[in-house]
Coordinates of C-alpha atoms in Angstrom, one line a residue:
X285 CA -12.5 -10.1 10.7
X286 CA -15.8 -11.6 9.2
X287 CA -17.0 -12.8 5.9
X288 CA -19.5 -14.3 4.5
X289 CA -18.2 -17.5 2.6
X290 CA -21.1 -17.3 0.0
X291 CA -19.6 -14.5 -1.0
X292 CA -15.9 -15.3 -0.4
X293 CA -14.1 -13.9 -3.6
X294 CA -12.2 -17.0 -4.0
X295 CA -15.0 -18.7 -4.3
X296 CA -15.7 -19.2 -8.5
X297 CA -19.2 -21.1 -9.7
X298 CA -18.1 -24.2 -10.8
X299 CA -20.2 -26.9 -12.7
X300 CA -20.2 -30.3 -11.0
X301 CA -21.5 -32.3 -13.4
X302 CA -18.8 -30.9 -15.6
X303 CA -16.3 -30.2 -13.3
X304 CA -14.3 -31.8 -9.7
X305 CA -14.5 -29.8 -6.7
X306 CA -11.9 -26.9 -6.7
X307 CA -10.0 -27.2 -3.5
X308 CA -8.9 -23.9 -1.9
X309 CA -5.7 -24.3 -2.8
X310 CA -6.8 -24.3 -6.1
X311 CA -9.0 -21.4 -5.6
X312 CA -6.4 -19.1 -4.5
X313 CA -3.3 -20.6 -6.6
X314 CA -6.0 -19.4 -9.9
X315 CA -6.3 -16.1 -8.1
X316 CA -3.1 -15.8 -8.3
X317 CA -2.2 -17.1 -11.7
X318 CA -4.7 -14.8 -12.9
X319 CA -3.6 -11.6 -10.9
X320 CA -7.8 -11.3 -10.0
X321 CA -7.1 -7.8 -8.4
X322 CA -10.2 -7.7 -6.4
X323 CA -9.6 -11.4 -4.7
X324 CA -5.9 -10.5 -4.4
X325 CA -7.1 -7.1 -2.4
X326 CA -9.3 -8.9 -0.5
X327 CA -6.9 -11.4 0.6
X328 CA -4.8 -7.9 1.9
X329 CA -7.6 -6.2 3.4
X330 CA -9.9 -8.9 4.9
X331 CA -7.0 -11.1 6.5
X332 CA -6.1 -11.1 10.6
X333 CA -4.6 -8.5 11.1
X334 CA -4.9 -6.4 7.9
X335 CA -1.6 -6.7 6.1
X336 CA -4.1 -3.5 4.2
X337 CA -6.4 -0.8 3.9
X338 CA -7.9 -1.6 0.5
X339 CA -7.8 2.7 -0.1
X340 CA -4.1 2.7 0.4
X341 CA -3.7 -0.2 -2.7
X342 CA -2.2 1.0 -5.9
X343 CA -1.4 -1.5 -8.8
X344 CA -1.1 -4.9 -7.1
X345 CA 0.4 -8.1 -8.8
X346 CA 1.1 -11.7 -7.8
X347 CA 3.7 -14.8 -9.0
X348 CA 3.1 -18.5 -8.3
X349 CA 5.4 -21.3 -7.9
X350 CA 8.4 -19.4 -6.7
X351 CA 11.5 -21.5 -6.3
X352 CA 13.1 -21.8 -3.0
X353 CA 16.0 -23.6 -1.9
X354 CA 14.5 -25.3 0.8
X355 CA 11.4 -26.8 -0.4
X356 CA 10.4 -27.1 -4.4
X357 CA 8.5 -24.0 -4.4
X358 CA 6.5 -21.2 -2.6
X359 CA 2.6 -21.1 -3.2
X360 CA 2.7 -17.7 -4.2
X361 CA 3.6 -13.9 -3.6
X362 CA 1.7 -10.5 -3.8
X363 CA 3.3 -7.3 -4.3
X364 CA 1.8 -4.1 -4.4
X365 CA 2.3 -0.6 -4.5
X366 CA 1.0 1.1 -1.3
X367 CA 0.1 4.5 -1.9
X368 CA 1.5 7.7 0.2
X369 CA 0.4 10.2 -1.5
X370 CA -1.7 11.2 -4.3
X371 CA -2.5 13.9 -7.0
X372 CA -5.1 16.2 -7.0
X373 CA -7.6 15.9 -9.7
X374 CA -7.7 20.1 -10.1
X375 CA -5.7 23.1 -8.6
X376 CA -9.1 24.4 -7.7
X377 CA -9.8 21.9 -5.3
X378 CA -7.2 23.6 -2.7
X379 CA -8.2 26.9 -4.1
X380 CA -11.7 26.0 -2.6
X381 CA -10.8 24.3 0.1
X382 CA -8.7 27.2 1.5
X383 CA -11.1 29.9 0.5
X384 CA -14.2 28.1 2.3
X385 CA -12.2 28.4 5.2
X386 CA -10.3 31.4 5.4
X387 CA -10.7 35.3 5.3
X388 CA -10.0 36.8 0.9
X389 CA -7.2 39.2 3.1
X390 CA -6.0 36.3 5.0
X391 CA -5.8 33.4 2.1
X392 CA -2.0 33.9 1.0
X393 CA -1.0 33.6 4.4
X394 CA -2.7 30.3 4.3
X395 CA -1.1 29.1 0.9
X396 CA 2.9 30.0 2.6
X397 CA 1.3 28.3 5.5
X398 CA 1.0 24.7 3.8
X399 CA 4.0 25.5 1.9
X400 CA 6.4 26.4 4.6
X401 CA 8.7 24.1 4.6
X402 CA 10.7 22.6 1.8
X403 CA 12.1 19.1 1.2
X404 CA 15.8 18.7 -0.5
X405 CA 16.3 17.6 -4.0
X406 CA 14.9 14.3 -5.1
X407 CA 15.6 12.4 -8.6
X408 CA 12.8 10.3 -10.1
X409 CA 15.8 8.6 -12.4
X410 CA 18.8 9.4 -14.7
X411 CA 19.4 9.0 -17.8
X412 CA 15.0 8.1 -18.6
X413 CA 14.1 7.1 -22.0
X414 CA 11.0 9.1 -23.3
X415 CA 9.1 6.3 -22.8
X416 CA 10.3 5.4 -19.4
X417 CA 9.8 9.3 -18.6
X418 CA 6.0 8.7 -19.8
X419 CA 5.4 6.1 -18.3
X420 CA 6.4 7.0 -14.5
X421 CA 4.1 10.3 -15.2
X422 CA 1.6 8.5 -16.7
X423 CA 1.6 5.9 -13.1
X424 CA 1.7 8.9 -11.0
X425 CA -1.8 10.1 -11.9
X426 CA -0.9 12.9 -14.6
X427 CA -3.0 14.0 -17.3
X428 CA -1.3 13.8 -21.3
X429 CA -1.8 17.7 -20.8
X430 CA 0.4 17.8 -17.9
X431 CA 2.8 15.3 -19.1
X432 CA 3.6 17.0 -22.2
X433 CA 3.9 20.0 -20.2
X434 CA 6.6 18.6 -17.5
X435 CA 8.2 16.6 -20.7
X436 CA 8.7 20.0 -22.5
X437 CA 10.2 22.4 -19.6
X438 CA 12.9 24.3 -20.2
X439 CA 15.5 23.2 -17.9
X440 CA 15.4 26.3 -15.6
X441 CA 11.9 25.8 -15.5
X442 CA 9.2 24.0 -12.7
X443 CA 6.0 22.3 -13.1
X444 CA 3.5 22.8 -10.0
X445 CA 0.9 20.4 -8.8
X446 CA -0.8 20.4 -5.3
X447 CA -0.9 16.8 -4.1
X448 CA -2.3 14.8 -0.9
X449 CA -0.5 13.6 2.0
X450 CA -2.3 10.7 4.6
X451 CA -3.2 12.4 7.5
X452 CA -3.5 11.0 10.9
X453 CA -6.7 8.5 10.3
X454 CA -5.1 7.4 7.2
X455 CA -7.0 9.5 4.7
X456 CA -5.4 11.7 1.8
X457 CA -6.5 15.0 2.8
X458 CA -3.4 16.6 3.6
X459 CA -2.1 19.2 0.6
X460 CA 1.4 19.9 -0.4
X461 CA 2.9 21.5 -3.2
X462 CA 5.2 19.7 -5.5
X463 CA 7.7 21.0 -7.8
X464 CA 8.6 19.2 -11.2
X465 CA 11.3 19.7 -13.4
X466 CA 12.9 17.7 -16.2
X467 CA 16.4 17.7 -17.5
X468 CA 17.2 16.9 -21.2
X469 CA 20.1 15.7 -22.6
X470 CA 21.3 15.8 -26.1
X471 CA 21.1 12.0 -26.7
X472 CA 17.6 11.9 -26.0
X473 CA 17.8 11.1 -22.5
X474 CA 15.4 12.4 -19.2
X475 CA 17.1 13.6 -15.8
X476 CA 13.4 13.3 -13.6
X477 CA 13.5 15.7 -10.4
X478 CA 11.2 16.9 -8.0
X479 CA 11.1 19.1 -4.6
X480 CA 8.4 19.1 -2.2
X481 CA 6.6 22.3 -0.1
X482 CA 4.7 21.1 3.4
X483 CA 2.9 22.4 6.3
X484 CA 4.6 20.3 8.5
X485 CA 5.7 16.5 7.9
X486 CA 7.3 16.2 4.6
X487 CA 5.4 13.2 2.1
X488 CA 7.6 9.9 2.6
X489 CA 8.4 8.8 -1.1
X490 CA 6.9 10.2 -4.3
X491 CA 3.9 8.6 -4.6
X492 CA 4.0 4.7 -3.1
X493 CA 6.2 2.4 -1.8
X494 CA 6.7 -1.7 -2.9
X495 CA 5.6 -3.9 -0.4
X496 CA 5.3 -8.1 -0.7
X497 CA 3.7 -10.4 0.9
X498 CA 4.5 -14.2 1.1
X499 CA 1.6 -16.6 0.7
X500 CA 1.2 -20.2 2.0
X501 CA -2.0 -22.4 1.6
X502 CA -2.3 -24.6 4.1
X503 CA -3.8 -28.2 3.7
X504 CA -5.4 -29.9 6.4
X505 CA -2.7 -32.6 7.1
X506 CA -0.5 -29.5 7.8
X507 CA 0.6 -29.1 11.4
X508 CA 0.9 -25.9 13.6
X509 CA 4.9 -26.7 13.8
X510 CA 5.0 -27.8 9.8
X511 CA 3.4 -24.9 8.6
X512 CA 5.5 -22.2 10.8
X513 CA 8.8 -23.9 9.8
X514 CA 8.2 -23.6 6.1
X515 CA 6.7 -20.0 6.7
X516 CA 9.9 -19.0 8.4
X517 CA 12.4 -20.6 6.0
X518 CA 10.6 -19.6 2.9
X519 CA 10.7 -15.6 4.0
X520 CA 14.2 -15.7 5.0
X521 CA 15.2 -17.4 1.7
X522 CA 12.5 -14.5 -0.3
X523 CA 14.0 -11.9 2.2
X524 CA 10.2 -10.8 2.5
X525 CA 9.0 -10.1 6.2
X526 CA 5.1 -10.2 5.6
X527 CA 3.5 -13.7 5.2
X528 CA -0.5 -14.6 4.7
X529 CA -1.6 -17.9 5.8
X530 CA -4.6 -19.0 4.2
X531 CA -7.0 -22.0 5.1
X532 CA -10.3 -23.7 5.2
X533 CA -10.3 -22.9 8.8
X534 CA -8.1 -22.6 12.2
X535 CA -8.6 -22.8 15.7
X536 CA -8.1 -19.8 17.9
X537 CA -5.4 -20.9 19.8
X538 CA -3.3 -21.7 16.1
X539 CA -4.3 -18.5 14.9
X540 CA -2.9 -16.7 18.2
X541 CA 0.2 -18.7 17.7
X542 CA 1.2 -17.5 13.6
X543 CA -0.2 -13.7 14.2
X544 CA 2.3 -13.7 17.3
X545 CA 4.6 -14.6 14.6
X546 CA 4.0 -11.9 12.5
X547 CA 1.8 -13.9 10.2
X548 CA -1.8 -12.8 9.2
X549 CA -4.6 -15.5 9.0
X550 CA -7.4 -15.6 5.9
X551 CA -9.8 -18.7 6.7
X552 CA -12.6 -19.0 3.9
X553 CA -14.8 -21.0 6.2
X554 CA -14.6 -19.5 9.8
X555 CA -14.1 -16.1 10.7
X556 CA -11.1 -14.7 13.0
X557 CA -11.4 -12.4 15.2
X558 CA -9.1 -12.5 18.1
X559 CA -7.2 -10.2 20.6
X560 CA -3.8 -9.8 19.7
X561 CA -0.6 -8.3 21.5
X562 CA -0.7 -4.9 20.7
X563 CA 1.1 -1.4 20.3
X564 CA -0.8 1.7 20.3
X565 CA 1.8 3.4 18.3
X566 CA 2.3 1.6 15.7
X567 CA -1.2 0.8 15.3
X568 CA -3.5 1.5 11.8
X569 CA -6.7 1.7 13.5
X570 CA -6.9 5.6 13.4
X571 CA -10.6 5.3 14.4
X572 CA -9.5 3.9 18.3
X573 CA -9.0 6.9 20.9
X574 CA -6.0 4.9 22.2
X575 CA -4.9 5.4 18.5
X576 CA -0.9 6.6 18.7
X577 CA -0.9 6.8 22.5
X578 CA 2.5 5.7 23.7
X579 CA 0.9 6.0 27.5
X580 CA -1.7 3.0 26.3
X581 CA -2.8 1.0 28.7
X582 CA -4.1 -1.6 25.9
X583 CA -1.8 -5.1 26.0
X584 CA -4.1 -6.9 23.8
X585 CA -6.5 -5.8 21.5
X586 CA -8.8 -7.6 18.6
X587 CA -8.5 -4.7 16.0
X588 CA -4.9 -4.2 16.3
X589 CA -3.2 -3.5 12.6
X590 CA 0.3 -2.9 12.2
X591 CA 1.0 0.3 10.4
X592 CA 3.8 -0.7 7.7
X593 CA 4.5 2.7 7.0
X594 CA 6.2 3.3 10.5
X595 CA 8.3 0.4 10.2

């Protein structure tokens, strides 16, 4: 990982004779306050390893101050939504996708190709006000037209939509079919359900899954011991595995020490770039040939990034 500091996005103008100098705690604790989506991707994305990859990012949010039983409080946490799928913007898409592709005699074939297989039942939620109903459509990337389409099925009825899956590089170019269908109930409730058609590895959750990170800020009278001990407690006690250690800067063999732990290093004033232990398998970098190899002969490796998504 590399940035340039004059360009760090925690870094706001400030005007000294109006104004003392902003500490980097300060920096990131108003990032944080202020849920500034692009610092708080950055922090994701541009960290060692990437805790991210800033297309897989959905609505992202972040708390300050948490109380923890061991120490007075946390410096912050991040949660975001990290996306498995996605909507396509028009049924024509696949429609041209399949037709540039495949012989006019030969394109249903195709179509009960990427829909052979067929996930069981899943429910969205019971008992859904209409505006709870709205709103998880309305999150998932649906148009109004759609939504008061799927709102206004009759209850032997279906809603289609083609949709992406992440392929093997970590790219949404994979299409399934989904099947919608909404149940009504006479006091004005929503039953949400849905059923999934797939070429081949059925989509993991319906469109993203929650993940948190824990953030500590280090100071400089911090030491190597301090700062892992509070790390540890504080994500036992916030039963949240991934932790972000962010500093003015850190010395190689410090930053070898936390990644081993699990932790991921952002330093706004020196870049890190280091090889770390490493699994082939379990590894984000779709871009390496060793990529997903469980015959690897890799041990260490500087652009090692742990795949959440296989955990």
């Amino acid at each position: 990982m590399s940035h340039d500091p004059s360009h760090d996005p925690l870094t706001y103008p400030v005007e000294p004779q109006r104004c003392k100098v902003i500490t980097t705690h300060d920096h990131v604790q108003i990032a944080l306050a202020i849920a500034d989506t692009y610092a708080l991707k950055s922090l994701l994305v541009d960290c060692t390893p990437p805790l991210a990859r800033a297309h897989h990012i959905g609505a992202i949010a972040s708390k300050i101050g948490i109380p923890v039983e061991s120490r007075k409080t946390v410096d912050g946490v991040i949660q975001f939504e990290s996306l498995n799928c996605v909507l396509v913007t028009s049924p024509a898409e696949i429609e041209d996708r399949v037709a540039a592709t495949t012989e006019p005699q030969l394109r249903q074939r195709e179509y009960l190709k990427l829909t052979r297989y067929e996930s069981e039942m899943q429910t969205l939620g019971y008992a859904l006000t209409l505006a709870q109903t709205l709103a998880i459509l309305t999150q998932a990337g649906f148009s109004d037209e759609q939504i008061d389409k799927i709102v206004n099925l009759p209850n032997d009825a279906w809603h289609k939509t083609w949709w992406y899956d992440l392929d093997e590089e970590g790219n949404f170019t994979v299409p399934f079919l989904r099947m919608m269908r909404t149940l009504r109930y006479l006091d004005g409730t929503f039953t949400l359900q849905y059923r999934d058609h797939f070429a081949q590895d059925k989509p993991r959750c319906f469109t993203s899954q929650e993940r948190k990170v824990m953030i500590e800020i280090r100071t400089e009278a911090q030491t190597f011991h301090k700062t892992l001990e509070r790390i540890n407690i504080s994500r036992v006690q916030l039963g949240i595995e991934k932790a972000l250690l962010i500093c003015d800067s850190i010395s190689e063999l410090e930053a070898r020490g936390f990644i081993s732990q699990g932790i991921s290093i952002y330093a706004t004033q020196n870049s890190v770039a280091l090889s770390t232990q490493a699994d082939c398998t379990v590894c984000a970098n779709y871009d390496c040939p060793m990529h997903g190899k469980s015959d690897s002969p890799v041990l260490t490796c500087r652009q090692f990034c742990f795949d959440a998504s296989l955990s």
